[in-house]
GROMACS .gro file of N, CA and C in nm:
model
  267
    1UNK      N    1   0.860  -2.178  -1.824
    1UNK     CA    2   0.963  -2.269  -1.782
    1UNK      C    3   1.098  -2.200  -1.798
    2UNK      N    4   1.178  -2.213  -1.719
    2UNK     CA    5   1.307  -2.191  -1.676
    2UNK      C    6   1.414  -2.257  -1.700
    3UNK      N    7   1.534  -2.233  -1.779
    3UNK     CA    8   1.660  -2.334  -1.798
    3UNK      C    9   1.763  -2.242  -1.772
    4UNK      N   10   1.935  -2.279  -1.766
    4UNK     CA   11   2.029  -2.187  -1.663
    4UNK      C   12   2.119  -2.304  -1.758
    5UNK      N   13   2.229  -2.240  -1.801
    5UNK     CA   14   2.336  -2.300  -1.857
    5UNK      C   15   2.490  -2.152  -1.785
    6UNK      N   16   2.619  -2.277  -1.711
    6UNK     CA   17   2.672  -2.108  -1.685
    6UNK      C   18   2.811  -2.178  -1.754
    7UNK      N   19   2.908  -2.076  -1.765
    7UNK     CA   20   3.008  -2.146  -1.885
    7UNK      C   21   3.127  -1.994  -1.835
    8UNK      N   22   3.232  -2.036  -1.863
    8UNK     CA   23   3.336  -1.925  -1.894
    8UNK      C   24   3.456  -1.934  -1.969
    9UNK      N   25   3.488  -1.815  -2.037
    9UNK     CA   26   3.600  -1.782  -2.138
    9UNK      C   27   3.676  -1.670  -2.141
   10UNK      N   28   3.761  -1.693  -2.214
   10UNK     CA   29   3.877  -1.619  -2.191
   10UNK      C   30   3.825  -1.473  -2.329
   11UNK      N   31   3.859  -1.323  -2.291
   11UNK     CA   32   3.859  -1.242  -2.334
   11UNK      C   33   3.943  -1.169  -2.389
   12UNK      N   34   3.978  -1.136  -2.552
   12UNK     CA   35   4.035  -1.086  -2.559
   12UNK      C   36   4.112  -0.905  -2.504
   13UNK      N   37   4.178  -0.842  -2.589
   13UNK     CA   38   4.186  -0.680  -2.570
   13UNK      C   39   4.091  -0.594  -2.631
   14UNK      N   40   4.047  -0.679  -2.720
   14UNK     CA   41   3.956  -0.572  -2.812
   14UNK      C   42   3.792  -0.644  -2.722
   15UNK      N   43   3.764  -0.704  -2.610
   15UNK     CA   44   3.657  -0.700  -2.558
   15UNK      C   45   3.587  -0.872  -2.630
   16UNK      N   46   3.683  -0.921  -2.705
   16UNK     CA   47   3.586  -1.055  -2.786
   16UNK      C   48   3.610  -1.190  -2.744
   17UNK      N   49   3.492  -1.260  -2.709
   17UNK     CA   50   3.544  -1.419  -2.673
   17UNK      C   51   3.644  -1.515  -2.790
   18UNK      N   52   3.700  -1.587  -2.668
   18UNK     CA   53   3.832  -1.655  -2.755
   18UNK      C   54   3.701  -1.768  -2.757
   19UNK      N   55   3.659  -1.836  -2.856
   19UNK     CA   56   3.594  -1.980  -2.912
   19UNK      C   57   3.667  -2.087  -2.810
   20UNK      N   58   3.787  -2.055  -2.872
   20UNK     CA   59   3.898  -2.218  -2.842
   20UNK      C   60   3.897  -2.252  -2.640
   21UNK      N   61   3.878  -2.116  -2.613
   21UNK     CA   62   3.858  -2.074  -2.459
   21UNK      C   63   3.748  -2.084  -2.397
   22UNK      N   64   3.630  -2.154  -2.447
   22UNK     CA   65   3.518  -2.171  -2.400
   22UNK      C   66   3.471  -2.296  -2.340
   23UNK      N   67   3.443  -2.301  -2.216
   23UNK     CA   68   3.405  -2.407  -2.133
   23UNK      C   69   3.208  -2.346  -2.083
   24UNK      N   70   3.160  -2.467  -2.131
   24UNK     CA   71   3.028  -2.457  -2.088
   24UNK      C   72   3.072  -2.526  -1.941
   25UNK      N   73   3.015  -2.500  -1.876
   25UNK     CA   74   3.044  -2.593  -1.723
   25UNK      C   75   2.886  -2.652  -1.653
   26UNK      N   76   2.751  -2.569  -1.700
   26UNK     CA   77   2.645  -2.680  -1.681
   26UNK      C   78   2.555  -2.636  -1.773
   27UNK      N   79   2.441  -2.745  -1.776
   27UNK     CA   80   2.358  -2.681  -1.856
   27UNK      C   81   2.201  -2.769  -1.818
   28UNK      N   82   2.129  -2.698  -1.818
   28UNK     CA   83   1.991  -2.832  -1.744
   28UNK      C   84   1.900  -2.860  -1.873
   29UNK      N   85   2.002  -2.868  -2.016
   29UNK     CA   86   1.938  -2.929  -2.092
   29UNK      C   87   2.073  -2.903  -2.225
   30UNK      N   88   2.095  -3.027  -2.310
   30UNK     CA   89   2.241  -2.996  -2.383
   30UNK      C   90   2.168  -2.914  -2.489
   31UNK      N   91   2.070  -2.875  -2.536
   31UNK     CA   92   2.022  -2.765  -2.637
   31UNK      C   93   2.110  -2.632  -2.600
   32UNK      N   94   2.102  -2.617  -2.468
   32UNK     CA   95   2.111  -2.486  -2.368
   32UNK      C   96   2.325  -2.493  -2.454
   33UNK      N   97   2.377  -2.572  -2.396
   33UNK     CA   98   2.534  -2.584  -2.435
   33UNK      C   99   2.508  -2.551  -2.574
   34UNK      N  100   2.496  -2.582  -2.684
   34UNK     CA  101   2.476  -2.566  -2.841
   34UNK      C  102   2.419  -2.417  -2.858
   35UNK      N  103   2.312  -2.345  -2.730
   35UNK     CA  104   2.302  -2.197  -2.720
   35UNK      C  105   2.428  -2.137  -2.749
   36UNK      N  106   2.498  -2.162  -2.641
   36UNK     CA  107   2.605  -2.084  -2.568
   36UNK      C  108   2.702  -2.108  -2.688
   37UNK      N  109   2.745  -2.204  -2.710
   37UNK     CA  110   2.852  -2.209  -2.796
   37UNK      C  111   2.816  -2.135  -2.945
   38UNK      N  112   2.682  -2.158  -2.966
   38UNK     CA  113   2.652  -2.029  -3.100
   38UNK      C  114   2.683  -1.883  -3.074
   39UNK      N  115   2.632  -1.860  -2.931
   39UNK     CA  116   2.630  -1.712  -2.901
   39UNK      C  117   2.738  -1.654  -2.878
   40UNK      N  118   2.834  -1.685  -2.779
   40UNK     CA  119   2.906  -1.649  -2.687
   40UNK      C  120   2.999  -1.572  -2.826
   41UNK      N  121   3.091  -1.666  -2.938
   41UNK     CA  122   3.137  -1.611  -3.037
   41UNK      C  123   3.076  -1.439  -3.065
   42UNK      N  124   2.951  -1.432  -3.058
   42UNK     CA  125   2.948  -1.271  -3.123
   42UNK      C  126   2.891  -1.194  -3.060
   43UNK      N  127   2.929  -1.205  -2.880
   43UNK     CA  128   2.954  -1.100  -2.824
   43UNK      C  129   3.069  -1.024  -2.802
   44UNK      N  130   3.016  -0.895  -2.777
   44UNK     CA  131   3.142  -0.837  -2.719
   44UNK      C  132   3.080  -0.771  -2.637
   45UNK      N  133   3.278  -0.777  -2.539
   45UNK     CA  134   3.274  -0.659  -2.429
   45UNK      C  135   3.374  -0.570  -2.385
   46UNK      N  136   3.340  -0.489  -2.314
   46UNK     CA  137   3.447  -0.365  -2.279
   46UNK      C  138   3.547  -0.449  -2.243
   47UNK      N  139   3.697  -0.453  -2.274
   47UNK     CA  140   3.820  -0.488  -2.212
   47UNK      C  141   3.838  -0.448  -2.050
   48UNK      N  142   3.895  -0.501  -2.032
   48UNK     CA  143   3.954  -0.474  -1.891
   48UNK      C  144   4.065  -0.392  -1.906
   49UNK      N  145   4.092  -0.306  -1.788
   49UNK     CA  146   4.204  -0.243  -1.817
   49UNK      C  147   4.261  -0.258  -1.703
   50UNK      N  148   4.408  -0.234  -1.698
   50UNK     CA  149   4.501  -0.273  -1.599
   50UNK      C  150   4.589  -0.139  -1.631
   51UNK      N  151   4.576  -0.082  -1.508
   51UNK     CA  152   4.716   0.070  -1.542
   51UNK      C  153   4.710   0.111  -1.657
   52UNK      N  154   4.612   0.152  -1.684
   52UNK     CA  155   4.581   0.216  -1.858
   52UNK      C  156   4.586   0.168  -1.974
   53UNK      N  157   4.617   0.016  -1.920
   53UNK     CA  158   4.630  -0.107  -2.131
   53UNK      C  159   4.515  -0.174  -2.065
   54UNK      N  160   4.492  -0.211  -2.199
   54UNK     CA  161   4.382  -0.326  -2.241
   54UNK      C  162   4.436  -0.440  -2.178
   55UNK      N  163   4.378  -0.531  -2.106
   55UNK     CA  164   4.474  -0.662  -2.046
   55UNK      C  165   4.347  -0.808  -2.114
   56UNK      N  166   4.431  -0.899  -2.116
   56UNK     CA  167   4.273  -1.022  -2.164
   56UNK      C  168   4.217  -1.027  -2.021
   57UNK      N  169   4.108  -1.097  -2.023
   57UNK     CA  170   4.044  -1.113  -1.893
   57UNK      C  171   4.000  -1.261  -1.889
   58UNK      N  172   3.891  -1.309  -1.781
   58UNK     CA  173   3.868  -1.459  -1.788
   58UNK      C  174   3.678  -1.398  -1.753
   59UNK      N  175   3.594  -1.462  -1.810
   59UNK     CA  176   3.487  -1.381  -1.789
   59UNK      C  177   3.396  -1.546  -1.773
   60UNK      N  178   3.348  -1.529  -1.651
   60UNK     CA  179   3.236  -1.641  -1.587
   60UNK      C  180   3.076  -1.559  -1.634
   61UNK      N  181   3.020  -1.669  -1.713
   61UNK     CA  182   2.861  -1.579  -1.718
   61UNK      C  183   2.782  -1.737  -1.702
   62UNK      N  184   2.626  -1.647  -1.703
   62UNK     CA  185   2.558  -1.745  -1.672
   62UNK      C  186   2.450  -1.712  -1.722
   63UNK      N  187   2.372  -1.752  -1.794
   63UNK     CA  188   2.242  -1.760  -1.889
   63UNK      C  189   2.142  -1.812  -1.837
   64UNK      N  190   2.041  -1.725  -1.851
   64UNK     CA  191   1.911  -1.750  -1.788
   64UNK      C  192   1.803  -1.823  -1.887
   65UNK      N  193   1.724  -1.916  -1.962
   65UNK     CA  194   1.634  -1.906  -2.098
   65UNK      C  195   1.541  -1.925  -2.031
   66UNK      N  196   1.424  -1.869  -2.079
   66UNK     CA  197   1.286  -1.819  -2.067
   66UNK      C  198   1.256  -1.879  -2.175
   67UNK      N  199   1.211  -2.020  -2.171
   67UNK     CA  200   1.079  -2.074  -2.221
   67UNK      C  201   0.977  -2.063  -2.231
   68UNK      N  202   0.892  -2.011  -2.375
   68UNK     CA  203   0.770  -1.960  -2.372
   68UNK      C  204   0.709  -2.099  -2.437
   69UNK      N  205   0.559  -2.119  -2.409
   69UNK     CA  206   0.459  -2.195  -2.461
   69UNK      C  207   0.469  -2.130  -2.605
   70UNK      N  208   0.477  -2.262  -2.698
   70UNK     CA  209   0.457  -2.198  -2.829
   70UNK      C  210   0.295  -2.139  -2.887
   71UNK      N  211   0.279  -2.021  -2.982
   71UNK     CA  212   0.215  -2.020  -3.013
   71UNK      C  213   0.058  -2.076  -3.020
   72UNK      N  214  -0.027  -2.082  -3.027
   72UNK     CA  215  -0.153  -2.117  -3.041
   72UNK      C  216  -0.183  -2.115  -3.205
   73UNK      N  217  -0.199  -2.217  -3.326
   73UNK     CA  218  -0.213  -2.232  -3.443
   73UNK      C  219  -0.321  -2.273  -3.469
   74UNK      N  220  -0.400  -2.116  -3.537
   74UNK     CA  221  -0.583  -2.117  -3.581
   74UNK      C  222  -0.573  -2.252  -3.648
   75UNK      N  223  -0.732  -2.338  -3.593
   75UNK     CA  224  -0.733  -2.458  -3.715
   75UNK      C  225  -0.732  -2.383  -3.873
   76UNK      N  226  -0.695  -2.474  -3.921
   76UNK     CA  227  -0.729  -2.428  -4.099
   76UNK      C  228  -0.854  -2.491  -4.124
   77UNK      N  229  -0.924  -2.419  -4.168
   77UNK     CA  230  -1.054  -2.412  -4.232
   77UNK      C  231  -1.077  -2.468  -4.397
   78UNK      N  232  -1.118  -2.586  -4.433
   78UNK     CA  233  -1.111  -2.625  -4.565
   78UNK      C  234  -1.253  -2.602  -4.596
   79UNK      N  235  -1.303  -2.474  -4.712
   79UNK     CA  236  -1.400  -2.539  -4.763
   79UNK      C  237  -1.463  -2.608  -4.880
   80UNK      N  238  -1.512  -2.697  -4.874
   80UNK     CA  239  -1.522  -2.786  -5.003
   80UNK      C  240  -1.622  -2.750  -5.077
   81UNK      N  241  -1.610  -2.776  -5.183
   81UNK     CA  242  -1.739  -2.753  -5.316
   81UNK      C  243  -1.757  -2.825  -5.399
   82UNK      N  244  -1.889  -2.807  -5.343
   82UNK     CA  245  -1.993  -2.912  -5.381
   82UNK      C  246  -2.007  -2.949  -5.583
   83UNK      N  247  -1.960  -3.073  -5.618
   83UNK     CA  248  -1.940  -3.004  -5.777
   83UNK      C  249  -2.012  -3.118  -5.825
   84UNK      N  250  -2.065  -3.247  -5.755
   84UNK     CA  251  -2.168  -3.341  -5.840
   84UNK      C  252  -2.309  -3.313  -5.916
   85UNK      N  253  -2.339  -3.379  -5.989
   85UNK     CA  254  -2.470  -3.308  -6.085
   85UNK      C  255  -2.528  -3.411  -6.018
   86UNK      N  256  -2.518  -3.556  -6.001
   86UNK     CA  257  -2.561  -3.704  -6.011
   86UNK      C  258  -2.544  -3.692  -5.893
   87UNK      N  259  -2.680  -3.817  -5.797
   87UNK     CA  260  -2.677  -3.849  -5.713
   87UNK      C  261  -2.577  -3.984  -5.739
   88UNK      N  262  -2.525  -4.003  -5.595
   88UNK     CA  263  -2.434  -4.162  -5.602
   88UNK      C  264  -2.499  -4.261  -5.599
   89UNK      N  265  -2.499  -4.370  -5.654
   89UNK     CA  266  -2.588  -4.435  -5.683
   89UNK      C  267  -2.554  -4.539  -5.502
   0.00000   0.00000   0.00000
């Protein structure tokens, strides 16, 4: 299964998202928004440059999540022992 959240923010010079600058703009599930807003903070990226300086930039992205089927969990196996001397009456 497939989900798509796309969002954009403002970039600093040193390549890092501004937080306060972050607009999620869709998301086809609000888990997907609560992604983005964890992540986006601790990326980085190359600055833009303008005539040889670092300039901020405005950076549109868009996130793809790849939903996997969880796991398959072996039954647990209990085995019991047998500890009566006496039949039950």
């Amino acid at each position: 299964s497939r989900a798509t959240s796309s969002s954009n923010t403002s970039l600093d010079t040193s390549g890092r998202a501004d937080s306060a600058s972050l607009q999620v703009l869709a998301a086809t599930h609000p888990a997907f928004v609560r992604a983005v807003r964890e992540a986006v903070p601790g990326m980085r990226f190359t600055p833009a440059i303008v005539q040889g300086r670092k300039v901020r930039q405005r950076l549109a992205q868009r996130v793809d999540f790849r939903l996997a089927a969880p796991a398959a969990v072996p039954p647990v196996v209990v085995l019991a022992e047998h500890t009566r001397t006496t039949p039950v009456p």
